[in-house]
PDB file of C-alpha atoms in Angstrom:
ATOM      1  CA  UNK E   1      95.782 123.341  91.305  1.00 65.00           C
ATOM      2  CA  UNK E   2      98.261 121.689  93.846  1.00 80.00           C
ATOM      3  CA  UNK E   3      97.317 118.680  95.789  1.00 93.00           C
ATOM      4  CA  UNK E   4      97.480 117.800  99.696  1.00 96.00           C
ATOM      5  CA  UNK E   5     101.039 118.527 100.131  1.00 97.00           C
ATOM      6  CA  UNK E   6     102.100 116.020 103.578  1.00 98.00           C
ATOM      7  CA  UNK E   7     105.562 116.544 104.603  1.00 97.00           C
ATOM      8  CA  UNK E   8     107.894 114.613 105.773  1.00 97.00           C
ATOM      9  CA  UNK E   9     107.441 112.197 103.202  1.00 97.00           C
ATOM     10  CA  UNK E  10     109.346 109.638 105.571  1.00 97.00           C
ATOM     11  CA  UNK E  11     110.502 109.445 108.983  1.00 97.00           C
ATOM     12  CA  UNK E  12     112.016 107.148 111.745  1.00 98.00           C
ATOM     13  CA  UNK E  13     111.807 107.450 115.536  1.00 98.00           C
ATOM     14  CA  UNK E  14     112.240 105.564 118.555  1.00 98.00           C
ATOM     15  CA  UNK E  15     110.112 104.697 120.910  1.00 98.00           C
ATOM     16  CA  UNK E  16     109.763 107.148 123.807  1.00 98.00           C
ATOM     17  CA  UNK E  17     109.918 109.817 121.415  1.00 98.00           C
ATOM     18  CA  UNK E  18     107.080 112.909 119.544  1.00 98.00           C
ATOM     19  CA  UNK E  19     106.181 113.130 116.471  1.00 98.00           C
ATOM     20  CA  UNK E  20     104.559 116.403 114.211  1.00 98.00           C
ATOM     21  CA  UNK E  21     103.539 115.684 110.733  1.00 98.00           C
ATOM     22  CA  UNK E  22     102.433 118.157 108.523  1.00 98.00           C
ATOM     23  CA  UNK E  23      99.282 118.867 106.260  1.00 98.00           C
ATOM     24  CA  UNK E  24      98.909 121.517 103.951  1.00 97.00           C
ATOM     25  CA  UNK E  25      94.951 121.224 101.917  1.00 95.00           C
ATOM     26  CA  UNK E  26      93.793 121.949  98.659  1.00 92.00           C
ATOM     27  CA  UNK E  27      93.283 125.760  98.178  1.00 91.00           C
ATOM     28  CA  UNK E  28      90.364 126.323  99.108  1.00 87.00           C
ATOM     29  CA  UNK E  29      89.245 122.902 101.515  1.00 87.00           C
ATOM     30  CA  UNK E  30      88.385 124.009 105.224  1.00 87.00           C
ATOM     31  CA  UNK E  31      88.035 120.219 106.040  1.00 89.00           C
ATOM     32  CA  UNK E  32      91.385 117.917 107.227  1.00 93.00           C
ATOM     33  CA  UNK E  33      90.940 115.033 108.004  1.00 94.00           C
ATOM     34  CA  UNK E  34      93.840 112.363 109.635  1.00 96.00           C
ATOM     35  CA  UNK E  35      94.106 108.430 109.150  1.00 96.00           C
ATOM     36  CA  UNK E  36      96.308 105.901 110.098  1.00 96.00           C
ATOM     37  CA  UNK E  37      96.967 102.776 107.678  1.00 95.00           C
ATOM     38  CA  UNK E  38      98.335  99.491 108.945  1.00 92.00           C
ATOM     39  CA  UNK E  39      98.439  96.438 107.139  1.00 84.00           C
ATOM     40  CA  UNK E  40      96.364  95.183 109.800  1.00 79.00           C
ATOM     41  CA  UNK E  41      93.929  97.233 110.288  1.00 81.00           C
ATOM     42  CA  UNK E  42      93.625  99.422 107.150  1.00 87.00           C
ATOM     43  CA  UNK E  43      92.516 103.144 107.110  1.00 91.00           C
ATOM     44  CA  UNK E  44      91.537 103.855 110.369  1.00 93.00           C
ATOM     45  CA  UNK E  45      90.115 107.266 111.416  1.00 92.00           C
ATOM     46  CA  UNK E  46      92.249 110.016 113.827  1.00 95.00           C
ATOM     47  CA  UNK E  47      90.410 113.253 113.894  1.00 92.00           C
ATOM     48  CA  UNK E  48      89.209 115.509 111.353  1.00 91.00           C
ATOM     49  CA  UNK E  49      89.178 119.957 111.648  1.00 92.00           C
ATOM     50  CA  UNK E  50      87.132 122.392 110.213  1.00 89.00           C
ATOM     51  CA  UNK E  51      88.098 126.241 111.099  1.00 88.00           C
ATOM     52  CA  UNK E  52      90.043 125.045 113.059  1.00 93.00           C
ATOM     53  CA  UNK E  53      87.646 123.316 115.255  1.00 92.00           C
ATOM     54  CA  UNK E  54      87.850 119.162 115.885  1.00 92.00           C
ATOM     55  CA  UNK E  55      84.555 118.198 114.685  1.00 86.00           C
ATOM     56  CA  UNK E  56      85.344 114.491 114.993  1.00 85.00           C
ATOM     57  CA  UNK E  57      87.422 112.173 116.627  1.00 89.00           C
ATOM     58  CA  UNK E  58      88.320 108.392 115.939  1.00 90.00           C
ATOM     59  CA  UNK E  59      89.065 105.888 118.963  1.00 91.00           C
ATOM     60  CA  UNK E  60      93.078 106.585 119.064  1.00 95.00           C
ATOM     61  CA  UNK E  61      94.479 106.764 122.632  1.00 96.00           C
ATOM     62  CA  UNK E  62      95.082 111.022 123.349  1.00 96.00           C
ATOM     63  CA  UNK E  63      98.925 110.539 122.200  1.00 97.00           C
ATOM     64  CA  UNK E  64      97.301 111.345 119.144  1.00 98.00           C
ATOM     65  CA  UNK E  65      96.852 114.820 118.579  1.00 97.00           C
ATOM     66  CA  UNK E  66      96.094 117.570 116.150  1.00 97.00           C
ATOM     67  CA  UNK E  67      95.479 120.932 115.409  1.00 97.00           C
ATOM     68  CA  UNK E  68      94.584 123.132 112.307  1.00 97.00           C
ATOM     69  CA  UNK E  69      95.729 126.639 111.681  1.00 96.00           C
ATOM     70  CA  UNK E  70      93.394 129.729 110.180  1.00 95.00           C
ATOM     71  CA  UNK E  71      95.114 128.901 106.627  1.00 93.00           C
ATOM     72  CA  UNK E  72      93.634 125.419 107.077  1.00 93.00           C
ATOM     73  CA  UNK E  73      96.872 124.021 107.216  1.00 97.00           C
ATOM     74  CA  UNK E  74      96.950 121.109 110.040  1.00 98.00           C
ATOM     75  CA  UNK E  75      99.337 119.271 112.090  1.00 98.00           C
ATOM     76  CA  UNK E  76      98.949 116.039 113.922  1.00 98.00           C
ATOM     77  CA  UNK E  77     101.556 114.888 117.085  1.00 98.00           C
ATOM     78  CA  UNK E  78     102.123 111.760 118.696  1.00 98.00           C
ATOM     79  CA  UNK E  79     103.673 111.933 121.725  1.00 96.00           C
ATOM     80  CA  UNK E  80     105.464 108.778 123.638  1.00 97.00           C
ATOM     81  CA  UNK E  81     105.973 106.924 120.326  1.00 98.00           C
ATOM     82  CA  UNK E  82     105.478 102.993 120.286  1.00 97.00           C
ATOM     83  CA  UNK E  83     106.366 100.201 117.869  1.00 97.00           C
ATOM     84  CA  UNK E  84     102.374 100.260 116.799  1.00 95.00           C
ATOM     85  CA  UNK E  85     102.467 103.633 116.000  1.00 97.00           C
ATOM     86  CA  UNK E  86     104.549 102.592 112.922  1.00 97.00           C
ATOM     87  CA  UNK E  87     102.394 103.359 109.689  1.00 97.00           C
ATOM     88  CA  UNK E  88     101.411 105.413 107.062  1.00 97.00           C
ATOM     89  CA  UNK E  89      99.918 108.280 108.278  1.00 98.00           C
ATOM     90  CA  UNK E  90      97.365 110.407 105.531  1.00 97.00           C
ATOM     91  CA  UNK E  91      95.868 113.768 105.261  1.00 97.00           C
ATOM     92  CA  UNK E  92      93.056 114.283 103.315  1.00 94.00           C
ATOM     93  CA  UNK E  93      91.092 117.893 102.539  1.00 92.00           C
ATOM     94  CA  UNK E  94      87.302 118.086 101.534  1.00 87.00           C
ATOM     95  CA  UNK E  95      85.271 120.923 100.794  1.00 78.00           C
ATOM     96  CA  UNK E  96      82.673 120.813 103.484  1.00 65.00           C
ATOM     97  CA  UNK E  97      79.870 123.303 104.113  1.00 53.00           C
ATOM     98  CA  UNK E  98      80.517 123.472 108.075  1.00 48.00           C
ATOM     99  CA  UNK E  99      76.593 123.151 108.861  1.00 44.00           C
ATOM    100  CA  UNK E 100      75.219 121.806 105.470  1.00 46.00           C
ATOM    101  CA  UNK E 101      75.361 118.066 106.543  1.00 49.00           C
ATOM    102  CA  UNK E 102      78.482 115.343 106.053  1.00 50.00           C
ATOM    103  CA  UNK E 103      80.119 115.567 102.938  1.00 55.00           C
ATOM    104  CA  UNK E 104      79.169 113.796  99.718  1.00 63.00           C
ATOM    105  CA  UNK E 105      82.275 111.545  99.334  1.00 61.00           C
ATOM    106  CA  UNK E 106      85.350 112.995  98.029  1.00 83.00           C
ATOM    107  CA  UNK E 107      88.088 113.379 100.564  1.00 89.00           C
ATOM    108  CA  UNK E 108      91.612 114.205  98.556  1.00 92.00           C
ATOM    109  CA  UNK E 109      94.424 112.594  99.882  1.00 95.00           C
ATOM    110  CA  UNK E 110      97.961 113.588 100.269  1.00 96.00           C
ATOM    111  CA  UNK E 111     100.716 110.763  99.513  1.00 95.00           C
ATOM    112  CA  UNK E 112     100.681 110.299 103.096  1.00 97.00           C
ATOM    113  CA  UNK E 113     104.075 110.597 106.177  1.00 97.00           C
ATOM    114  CA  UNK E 114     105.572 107.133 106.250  1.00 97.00           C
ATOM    115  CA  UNK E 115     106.356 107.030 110.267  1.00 97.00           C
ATOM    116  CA  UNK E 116     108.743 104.233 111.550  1.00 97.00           C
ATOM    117  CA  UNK E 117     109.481 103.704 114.947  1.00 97.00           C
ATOM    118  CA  UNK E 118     112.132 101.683 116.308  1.00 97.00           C
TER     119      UNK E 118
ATOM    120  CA  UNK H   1      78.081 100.931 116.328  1.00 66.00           C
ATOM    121  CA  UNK H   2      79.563 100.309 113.494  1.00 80.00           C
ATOM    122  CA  UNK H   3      81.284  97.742 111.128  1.00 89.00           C
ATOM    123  CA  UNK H   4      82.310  97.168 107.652  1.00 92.00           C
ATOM    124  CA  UNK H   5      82.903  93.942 106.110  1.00 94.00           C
ATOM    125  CA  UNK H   6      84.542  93.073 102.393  1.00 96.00           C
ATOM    126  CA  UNK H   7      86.520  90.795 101.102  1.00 96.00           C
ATOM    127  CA  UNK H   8      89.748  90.852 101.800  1.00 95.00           C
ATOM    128  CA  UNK H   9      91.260  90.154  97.905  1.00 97.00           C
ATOM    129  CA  UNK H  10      89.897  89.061  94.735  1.00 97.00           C
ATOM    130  CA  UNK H  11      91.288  88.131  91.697  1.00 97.00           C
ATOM    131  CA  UNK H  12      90.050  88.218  88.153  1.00 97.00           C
ATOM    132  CA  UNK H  13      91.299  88.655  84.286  1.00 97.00           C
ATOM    133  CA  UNK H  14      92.102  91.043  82.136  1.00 97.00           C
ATOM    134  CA  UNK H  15      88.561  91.750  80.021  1.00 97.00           C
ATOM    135  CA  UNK H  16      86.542  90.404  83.382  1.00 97.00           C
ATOM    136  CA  UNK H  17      83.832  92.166  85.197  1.00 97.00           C
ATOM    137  CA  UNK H  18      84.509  92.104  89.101  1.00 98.00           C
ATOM    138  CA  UNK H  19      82.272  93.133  91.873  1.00 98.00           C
ATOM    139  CA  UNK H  20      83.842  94.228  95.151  1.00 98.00           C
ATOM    140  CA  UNK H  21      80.866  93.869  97.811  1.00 97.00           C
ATOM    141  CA  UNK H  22      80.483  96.126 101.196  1.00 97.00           C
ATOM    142  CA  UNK H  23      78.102  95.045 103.946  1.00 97.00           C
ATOM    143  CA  UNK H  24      77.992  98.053 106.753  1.00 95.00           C
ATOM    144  CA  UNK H  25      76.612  98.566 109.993  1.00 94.00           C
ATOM    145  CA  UNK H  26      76.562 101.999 110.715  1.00 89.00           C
ATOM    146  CA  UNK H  27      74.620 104.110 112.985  1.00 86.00           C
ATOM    147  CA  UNK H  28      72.610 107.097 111.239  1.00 85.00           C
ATOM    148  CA  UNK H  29      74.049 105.891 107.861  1.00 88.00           C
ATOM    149  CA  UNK H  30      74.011 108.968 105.023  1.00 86.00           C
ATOM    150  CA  UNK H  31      76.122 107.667 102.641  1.00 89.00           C
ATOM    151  CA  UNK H  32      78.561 105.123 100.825  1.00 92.00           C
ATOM    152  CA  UNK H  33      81.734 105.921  99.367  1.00 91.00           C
ATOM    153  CA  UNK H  34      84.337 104.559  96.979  1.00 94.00           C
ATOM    154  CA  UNK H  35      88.107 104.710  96.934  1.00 95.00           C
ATOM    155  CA  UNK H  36      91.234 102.786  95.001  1.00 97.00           C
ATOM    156  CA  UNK H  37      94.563 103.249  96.385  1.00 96.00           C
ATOM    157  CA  UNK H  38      97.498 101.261  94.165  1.00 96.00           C
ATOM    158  CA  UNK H  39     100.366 100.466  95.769  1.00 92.00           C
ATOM    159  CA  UNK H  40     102.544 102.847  97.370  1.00 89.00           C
ATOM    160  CA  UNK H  41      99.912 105.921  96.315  1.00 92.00           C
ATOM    161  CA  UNK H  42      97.444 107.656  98.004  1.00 94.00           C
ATOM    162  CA  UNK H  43      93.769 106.308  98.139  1.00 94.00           C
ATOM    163  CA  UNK H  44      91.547 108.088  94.879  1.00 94.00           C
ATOM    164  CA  UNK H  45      87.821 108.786  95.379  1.00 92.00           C
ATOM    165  CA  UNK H  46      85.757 106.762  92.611  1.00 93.00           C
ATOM    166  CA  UNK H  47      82.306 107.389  93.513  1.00 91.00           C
ATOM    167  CA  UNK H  48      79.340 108.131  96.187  1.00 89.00           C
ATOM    168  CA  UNK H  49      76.371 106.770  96.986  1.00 92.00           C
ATOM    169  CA  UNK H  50      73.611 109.036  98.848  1.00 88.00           C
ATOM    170  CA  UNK H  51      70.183 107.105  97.553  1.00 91.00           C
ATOM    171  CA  UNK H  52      69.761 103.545  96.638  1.00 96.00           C
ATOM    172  CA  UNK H  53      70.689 102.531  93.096  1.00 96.00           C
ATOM    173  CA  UNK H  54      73.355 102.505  90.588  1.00 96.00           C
ATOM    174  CA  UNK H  55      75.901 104.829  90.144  1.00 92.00           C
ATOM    175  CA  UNK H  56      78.085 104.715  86.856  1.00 93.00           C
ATOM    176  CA  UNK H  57      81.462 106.519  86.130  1.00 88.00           C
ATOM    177  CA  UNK H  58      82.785 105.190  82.871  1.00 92.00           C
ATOM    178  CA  UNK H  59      84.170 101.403  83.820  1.00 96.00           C
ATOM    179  CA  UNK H  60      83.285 101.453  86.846  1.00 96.00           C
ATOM    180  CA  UNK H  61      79.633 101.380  88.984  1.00 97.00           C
ATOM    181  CA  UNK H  62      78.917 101.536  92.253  1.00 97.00           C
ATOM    182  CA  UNK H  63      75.404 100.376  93.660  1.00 98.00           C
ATOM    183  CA  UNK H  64      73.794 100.874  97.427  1.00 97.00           C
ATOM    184  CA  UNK H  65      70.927  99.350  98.882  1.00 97.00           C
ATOM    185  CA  UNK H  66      69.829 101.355 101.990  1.00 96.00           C
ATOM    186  CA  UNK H  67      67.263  98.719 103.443  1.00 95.00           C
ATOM    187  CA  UNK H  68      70.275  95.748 103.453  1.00 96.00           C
ATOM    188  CA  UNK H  69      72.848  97.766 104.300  1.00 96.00           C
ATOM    189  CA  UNK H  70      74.774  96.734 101.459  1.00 96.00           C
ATOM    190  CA  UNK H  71      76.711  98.283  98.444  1.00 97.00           C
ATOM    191  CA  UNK H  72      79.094  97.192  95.712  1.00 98.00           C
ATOM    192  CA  UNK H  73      81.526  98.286  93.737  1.00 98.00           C
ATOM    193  CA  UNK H  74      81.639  97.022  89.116  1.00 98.00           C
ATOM    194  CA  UNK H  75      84.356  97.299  87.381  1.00 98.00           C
ATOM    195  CA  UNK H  76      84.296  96.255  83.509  1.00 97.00           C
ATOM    196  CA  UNK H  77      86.161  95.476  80.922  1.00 97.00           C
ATOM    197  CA  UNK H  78      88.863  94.924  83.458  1.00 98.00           C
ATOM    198  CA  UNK H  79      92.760  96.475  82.783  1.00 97.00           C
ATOM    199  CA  UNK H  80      95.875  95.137  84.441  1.00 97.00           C
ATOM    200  CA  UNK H  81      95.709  98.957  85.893  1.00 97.00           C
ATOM    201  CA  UNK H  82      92.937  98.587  87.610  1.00 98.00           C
ATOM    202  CA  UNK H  83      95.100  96.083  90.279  1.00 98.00           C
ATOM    203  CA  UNK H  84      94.681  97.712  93.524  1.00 97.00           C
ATOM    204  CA  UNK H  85      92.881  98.213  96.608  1.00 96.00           C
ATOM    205  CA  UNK H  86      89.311  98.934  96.848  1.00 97.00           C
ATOM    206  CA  UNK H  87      87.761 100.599 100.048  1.00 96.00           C
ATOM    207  CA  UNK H  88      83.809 101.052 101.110  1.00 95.00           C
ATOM    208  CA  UNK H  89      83.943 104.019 103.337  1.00 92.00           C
ATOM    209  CA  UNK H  90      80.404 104.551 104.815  1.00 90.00           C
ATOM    210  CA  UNK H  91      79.583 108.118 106.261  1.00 83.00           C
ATOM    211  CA  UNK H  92      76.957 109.008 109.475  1.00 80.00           C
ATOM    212  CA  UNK H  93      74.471 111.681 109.570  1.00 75.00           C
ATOM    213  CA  UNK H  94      76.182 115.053 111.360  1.00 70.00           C
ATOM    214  CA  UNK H  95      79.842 113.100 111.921  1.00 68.00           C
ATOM    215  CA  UNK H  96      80.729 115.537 108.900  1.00 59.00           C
ATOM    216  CA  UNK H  97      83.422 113.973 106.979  1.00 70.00           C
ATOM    217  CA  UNK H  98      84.485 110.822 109.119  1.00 76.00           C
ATOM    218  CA  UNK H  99      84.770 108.312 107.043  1.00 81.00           C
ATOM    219  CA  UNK H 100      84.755 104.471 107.995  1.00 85.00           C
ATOM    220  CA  UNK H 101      87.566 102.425 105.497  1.00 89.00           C
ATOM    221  CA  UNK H 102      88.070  99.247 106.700  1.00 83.00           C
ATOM    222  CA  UNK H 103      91.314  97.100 105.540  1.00 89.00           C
ATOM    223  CA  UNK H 104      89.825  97.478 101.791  1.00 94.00           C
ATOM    224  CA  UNK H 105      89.934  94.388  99.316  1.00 97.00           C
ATOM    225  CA  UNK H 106      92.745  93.935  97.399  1.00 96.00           C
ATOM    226  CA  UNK H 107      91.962  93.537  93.464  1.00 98.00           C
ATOM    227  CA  UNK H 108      94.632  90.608  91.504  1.00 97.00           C
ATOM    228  CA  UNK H 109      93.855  91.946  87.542  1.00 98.00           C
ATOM    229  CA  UNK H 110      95.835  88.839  85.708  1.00 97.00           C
ATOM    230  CA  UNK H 111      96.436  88.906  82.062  1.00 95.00           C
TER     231      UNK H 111
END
């Protein structure tokens, strides 16, 4: 069964400029979720979709967007680009039951977009 | 509101037992999660905890106590593979699958 497939692997940019990063789930997961990972600040929550639908957003300034397709496959932007957006950025699928309740712990992350900007 | 405090890194020996602590503050808490990331990878689930107790997987055991907002993460019979990062990602009630890491604490396994 094939991971969480994030492409591009790396990237640099300069400030001013977007950004679309790519997220392709297990087979099967309805659930993507995005985080950014600093040094600083760790894993830090961006937004997760289910169908399609944000369900939940983190406190990122709304240069940060997303969006998920009806194959589940999802796509995050950042527009304006700033030296602090430089990080890893990491998709992660879940199976998630839509109305059953939060999931039960096991998000499956992709190797994550590596996103300098200079 | 919500917070999440570990420590930051920790360093034991091969053979050692090592327990990564979590306190959380987290509005309508549900649950307490588990992850190692090693360096350059992506971060691994290791184990949940929905009810207070212990939780074992092999090597590793992961305990939560509801009432003090608290969990922790054992690992025994430590390997130089287990060198890493450990997060605590605590979940809320209906904010289906948001997960809270922090900065994670960063495991030293020395021979």
């Amino acid at each position: 069964k094939a991971g969480v497939t994030q492409t591009p692997r790396y990237l640099i940019k300069t400030r001013g400029q977007q950004v679309t990063l790519s997220c392709s789930p297990i087979s099967g997961h309805r659930s993507v979720s995005w985080y950014q990972q600093t040094p600083g600040q760790g894993l830090q929550f961006l937004f997760e979709y289910f169908s399609e639908t944000q369900r939940n957003k983190g406190n990122f300034p709304g240069r940060f967007s997303g969006r998920q397709f009806s194959n589940s496959r999802s796509e995050m932007n950042v527009s304006t680009l700033e030296l602090g957006d430089s990080a890893l950025y990491l998709c992660a699928s879940s199976l998630s039951f839509g109305t059953g309740g939060p999931n039960t712990g096991e998000l499956f992350f992709g190797e994550g977009s590596r996103l300098t900007v200079l | 509101g919500q917070s999440l405090e570990q420590p930051s890194e920790v360093t034991a020996v091969e053979g050692a037992i090592v327990q990564i602590n979590c306190t959380y503050q987290t509005s309508g808490f549900y649950g307490l999660s588990w992850y190692q990331q090693h360096d350059g990878g992506a971060p691994t689930f290791l184990s949940y905890n929905g009810l207070d107790g212990l939780e074992e997987t092999g090597r590793f055991s992961s305990f939560l106590s509801r009432s003090d907002s608290y969990g922790y993460l054992l690992l025994q019979e430590l390997q130089m593979k287990d060198s890493a990062s450990y997060f605590c990602a605590p979940t809320a009630k209906y904010n289906f699958n948001k997960f809270y890491f922090g900065s994670g604490t960063k495991l030293n396994v020395k021979p």
